[in-house]
XYZ file of C-alpha atoms in Angstrom:
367
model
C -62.722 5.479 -27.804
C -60.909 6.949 -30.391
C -62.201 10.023 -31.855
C -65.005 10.717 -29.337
C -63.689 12.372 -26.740
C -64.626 9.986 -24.103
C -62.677 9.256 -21.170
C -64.229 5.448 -21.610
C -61.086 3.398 -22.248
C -61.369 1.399 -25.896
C -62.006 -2.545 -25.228
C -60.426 -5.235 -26.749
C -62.657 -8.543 -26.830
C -59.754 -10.602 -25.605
C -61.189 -13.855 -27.180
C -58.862 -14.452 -30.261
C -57.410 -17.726 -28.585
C -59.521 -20.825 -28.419
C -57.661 -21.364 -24.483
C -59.022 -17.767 -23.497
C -62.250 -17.674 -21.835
C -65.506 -15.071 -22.123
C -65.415 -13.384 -18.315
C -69.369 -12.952 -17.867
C -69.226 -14.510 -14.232
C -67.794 -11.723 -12.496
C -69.672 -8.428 -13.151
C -66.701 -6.351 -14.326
C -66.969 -3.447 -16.533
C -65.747 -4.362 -20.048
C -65.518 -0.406 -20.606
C -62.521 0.057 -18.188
C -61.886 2.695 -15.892
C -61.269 6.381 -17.054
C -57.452 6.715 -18.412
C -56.734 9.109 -15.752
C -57.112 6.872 -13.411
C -54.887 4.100 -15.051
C -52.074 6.851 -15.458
C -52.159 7.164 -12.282
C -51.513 3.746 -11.282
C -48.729 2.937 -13.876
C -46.777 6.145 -12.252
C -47.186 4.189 -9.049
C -46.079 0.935 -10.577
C -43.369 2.419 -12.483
C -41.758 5.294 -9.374
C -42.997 4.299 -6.316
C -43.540 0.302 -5.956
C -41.112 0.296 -2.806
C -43.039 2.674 -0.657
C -45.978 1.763 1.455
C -49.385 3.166 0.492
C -51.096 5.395 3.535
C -52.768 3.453 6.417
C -55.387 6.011 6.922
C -56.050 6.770 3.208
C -56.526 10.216 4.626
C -56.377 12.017 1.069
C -58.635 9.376 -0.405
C -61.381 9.961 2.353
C -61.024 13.612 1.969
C -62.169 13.664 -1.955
C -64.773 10.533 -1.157
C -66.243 12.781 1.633
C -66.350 15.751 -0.361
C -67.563 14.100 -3.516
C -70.512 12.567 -0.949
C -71.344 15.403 0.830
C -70.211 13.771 4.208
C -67.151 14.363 6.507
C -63.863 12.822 6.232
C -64.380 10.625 9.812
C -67.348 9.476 8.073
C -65.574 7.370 5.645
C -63.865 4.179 5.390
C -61.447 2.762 2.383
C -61.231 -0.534 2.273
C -60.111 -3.611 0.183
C -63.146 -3.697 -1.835
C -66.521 -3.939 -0.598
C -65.353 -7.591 0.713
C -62.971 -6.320 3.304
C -65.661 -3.580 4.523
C -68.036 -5.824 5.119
C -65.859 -8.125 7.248
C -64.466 -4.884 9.130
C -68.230 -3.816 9.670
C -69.128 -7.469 11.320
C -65.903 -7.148 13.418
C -66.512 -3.820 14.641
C -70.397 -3.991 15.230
C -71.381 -7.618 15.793
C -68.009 -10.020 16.421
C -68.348 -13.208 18.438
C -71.646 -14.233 19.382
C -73.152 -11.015 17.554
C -76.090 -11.673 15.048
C -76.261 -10.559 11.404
C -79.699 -10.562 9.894
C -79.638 -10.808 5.810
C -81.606 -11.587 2.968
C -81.701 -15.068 1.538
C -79.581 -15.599 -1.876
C -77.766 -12.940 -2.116
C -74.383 -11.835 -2.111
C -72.714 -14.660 0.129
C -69.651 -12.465 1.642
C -72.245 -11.765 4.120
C -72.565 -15.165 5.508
C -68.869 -15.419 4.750
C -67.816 -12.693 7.112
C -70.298 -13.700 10.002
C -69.045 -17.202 10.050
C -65.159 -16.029 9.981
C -66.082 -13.576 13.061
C -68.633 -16.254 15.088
C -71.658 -14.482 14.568
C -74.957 -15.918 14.260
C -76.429 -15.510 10.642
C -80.587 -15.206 10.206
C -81.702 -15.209 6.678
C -84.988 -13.036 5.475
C -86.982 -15.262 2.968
C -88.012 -12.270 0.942
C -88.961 -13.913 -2.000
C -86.312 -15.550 -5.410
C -86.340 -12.435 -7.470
C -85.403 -9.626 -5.421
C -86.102 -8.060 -1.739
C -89.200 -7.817 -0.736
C -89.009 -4.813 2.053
C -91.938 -6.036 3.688
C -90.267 -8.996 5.243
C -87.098 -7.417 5.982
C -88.989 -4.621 7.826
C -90.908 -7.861 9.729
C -87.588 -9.758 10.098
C -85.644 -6.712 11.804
C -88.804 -6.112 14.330
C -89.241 -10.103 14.996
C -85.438 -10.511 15.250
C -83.047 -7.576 16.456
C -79.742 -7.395 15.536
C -76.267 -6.108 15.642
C -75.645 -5.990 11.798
C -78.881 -6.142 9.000
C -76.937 -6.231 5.561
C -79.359 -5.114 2.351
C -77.791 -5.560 -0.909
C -79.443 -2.697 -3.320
C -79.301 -2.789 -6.498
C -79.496 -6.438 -5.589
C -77.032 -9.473 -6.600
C -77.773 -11.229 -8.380
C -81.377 -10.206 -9.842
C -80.208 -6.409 -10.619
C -83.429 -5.313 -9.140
C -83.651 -1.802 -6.918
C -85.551 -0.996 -3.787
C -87.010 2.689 -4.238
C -86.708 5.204 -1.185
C -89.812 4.927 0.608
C -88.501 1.008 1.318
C -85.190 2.125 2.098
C -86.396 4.233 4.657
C -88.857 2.234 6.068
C -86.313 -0.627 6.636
C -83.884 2.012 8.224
C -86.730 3.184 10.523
C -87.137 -0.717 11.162
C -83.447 -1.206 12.403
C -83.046 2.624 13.918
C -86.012 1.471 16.045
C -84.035 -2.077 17.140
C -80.791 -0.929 17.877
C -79.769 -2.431 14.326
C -77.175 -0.602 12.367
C -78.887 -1.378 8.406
C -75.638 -1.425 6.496
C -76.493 -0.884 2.516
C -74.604 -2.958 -0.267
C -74.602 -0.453 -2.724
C -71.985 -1.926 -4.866
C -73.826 -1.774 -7.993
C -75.378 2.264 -7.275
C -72.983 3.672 -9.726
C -74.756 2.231 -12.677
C -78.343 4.022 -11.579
C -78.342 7.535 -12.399
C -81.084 8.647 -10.060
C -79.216 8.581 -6.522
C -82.597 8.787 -4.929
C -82.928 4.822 -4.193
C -79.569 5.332 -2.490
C -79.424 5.108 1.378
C -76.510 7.716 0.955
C -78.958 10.829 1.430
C -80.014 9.034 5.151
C -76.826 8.943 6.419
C -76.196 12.457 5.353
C -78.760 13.292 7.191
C -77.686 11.885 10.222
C -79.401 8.345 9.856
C -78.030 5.291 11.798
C -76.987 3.043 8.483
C -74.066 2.466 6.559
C -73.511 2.379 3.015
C -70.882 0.420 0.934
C -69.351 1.237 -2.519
C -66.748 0.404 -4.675
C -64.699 1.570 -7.758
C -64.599 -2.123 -9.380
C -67.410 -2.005 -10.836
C -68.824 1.215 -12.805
C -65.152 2.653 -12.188
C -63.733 -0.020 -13.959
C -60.916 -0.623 -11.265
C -61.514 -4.064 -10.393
C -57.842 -5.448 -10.381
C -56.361 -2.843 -8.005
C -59.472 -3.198 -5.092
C -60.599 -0.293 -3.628
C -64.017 0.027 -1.951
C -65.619 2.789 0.864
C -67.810 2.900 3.447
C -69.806 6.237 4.759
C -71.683 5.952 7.878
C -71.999 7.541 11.376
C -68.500 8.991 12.354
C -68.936 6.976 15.760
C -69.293 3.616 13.434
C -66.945 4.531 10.663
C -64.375 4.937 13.393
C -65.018 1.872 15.496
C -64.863 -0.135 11.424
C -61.126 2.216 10.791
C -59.975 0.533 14.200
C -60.540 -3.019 12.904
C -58.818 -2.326 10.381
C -55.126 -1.586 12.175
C -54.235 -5.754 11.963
C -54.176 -5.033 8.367
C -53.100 -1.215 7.262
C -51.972 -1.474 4.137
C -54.664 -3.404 2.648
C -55.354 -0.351 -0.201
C -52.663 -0.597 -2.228
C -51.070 3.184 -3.730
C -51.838 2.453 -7.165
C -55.396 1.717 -6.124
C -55.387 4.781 -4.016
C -54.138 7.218 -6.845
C -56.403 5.624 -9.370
C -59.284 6.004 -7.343
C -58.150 9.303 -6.598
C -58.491 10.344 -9.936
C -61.549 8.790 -11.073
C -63.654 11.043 -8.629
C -62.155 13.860 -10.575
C -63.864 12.334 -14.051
C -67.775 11.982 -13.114
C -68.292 12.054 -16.623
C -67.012 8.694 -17.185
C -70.046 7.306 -15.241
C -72.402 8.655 -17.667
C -70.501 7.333 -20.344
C -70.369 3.749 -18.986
C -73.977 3.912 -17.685
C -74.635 4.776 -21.545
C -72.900 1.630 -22.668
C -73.970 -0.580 -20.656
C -77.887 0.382 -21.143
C -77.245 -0.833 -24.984
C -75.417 -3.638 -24.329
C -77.967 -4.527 -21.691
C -80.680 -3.577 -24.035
C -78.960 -6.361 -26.521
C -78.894 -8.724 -24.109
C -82.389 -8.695 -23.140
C -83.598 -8.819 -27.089
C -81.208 -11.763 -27.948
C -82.850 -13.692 -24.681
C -86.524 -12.435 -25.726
C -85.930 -14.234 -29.056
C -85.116 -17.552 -27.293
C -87.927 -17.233 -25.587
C -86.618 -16.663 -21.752
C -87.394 -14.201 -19.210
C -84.981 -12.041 -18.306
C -85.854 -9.811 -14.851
C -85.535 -6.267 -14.932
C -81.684 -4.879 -14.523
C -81.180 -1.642 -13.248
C -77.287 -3.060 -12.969
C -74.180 -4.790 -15.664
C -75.965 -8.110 -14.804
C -79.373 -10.068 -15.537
C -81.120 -12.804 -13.750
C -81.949 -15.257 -16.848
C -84.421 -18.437 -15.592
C -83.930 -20.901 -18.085
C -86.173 -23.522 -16.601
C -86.038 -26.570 -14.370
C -84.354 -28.919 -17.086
C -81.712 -26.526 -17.623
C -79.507 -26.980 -14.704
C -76.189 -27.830 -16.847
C -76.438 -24.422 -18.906
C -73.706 -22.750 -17.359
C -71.402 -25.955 -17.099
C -71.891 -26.320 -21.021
C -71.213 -22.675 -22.055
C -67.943 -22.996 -20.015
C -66.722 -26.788 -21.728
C -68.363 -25.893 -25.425
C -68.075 -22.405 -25.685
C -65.746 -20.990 -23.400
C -67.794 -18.717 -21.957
C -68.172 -18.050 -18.299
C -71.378 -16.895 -16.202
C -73.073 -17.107 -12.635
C -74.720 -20.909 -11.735
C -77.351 -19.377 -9.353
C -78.294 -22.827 -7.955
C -75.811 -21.941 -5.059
C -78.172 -18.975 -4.582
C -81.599 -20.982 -4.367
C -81.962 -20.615 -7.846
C -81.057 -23.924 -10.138
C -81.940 -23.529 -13.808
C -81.102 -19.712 -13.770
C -77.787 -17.751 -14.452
C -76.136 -14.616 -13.605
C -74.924 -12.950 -16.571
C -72.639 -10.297 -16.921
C -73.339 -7.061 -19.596
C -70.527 -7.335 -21.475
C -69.918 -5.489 -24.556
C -72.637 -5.986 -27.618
C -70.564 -8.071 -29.615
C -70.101 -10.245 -26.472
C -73.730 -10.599 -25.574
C -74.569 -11.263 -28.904
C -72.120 -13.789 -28.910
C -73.402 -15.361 -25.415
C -76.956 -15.662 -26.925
C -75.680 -17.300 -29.724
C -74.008 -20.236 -27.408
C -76.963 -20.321 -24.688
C -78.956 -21.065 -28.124
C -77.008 -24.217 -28.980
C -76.785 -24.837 -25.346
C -80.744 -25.075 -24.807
C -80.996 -27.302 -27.794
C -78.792 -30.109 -26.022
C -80.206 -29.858 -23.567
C -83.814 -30.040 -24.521
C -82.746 -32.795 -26.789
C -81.375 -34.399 -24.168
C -84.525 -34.158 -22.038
C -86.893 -34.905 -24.620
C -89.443 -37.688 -23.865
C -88.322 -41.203 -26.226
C -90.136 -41.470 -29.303
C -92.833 -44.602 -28.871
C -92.167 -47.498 -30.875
């Protein structure tokens, strides 16, 4: 932003063309990433588009390692958290091995077991977040190769505390279940102390997964990690030889960089506490529930009725955001923290949009 020192790159709205469409589906950072980090990848785009990036990402696992406290052969770079995730069902499960996860949540899960043959258990821990109790139950009743737990969780933006991160990674540890943590969204909670990370430093059998396209603001060039045992890490590294150059250099140099601006985390966590903050009051004065967000996304439940909410917002207001009845969750959305303006502006549509609909589901007037 101009003028205030910050390393938070300026943001443009983008919607000054009736054909362009509000991006609060998605969860990315409307902040951007810091501006080292996208000089970095225009050098790479401008002097070295013709040479392939490194396999191994060895100098990209070197700063992640060091900026984690681990070892370099504890870490994986990956495509995004997508790619890790299929890597880590490949390496630990494969055919015929079983995945336990929680019900309605992020679906890559379920995506990557099918692609690999593995049998897929879902946890019924409850619509509006994990409830550790019956993943703790689940892992004992049901051992596994692979127990994914996504924390912060997608989509309610709600965070399991330490004690229940621990007691689910005693759970698996005592199974022969690696507990692999979906920590996509940990950037955006200052406190690392709901993070599995400090387990696994400690020498913990669990995995967790991160990525700079979120809080980093490097969506568009995909670049995720993984930091686990060095035995596991290396077995995940080896499934990923069929494809070596999945992390492209400008994602590699802009990631690179990033680590070396901490600061801009604060920054965007700062943000996107306000904008969340406006969020939530433009909801609470239409009268919806909104849970808890520790994350750049809120769980809305507009009610039973509702179902065509996030259809309408698209066709009448060109705005885009989450339908959670593929999640087990019809008449609620998903919606993005976007900047102020564009919350404020999102609140202002889902207004109009409840009145159709209510309208439309009124009871007829007796005659």
């Amino acid at each position: 932003m101009k003028g205030s020192g910050s390393s938070v790159t300026a943001y443009n709205d983008g919607f000054s063309q009736a054909s362009e469409m509000l991006r609060l589906h998605l969860n990315e950072n409307p902040f951007g990433p810091p501006r080292s980090a996208m000089r970095a990848a225009r050098e790479l785009l401008e002097n070295d588009l013709c040479v392939y990036p490194d396999s191994e990402n060895a100098e990209l696992r070197d700063k992640i390692a060091g900026h984690a406290g681990v070892t370099p052969d504890m870490v994986v770079v990956g495509n995004g958290v997508d790619e890790l995730v299929l890597m880590t069902v490949l390496a630990a499960a494969g055919a015929d091995g079983r995945v336990l996860t929680t019900r309605s949540t992020f679906p890559g899960y379920l995506s990557a077991a099918a692609v690999c043959g593995a049998a897929v258990r879902e946890i019924d821990s409850g619509p509006r977040g994990i409830d550790a109790d019956a993943v703790v139950d689940a892992v004992a009743r049901h051992p596994s190769d692979l127990l994914f737990v996504c924390n912060p969780h997608n989509p309610t933006g709600t965070l399991l505390g330490r004690a229940d991160i621990t007691r689910i990674t005693d759970a698996a540890e005592r199974t022969g279940t690696l507990a692999v943590f979906d920590e996509a969204y940990m950037d955006f909670v200052a406190d690392d102390g709901a993070s599995a990370l400090g387990l696994v430093r400690s020498g913990r059998r669990a995995m967790v997964l991160r990525t700079f396209s979120k809080a980093w603001g490097l969506a568009a060039v995909r670049v995720g990690y993984a930091i686990g045992p060095a035995g596991v890490a290396a077995r995940v590294r080896q499934s990923r030889q069929a494809v070596p150059f999945s992390t492209n250099r400008p994602g590699q140099a802009a990631a690179l960089c990033a680590l070396d601006d901490p600061g801009h985390l604060v920054e965007v966590r700062r943000r996107t506490a306000h904008a969340r903050e406006v969020l939530h009051a433009g909801l609470t004065e239409l009268g919806l529930t909104a849970v808890p967000s520790v994350t750049n996304f809120v769980f809305v439940e507009l009610g039973p009725h509702r179902e065509q909410a996030a259809a309408l917002l698209a066709a009448d207001h060109g705005i885009l955001v989450r339908d959670l009845a593929a999640f087990g969750a019809p008449g609620c959305l998903r919606v993005s923290v976007g900047t102020p303006a564009q919350c404020e502006r999102f609140c202002a549509a889902l207004r109009e949009v409840i009145a159709v609909l209510d309208s439309a589901n009124a009871p007829a007037a007796l005659t």
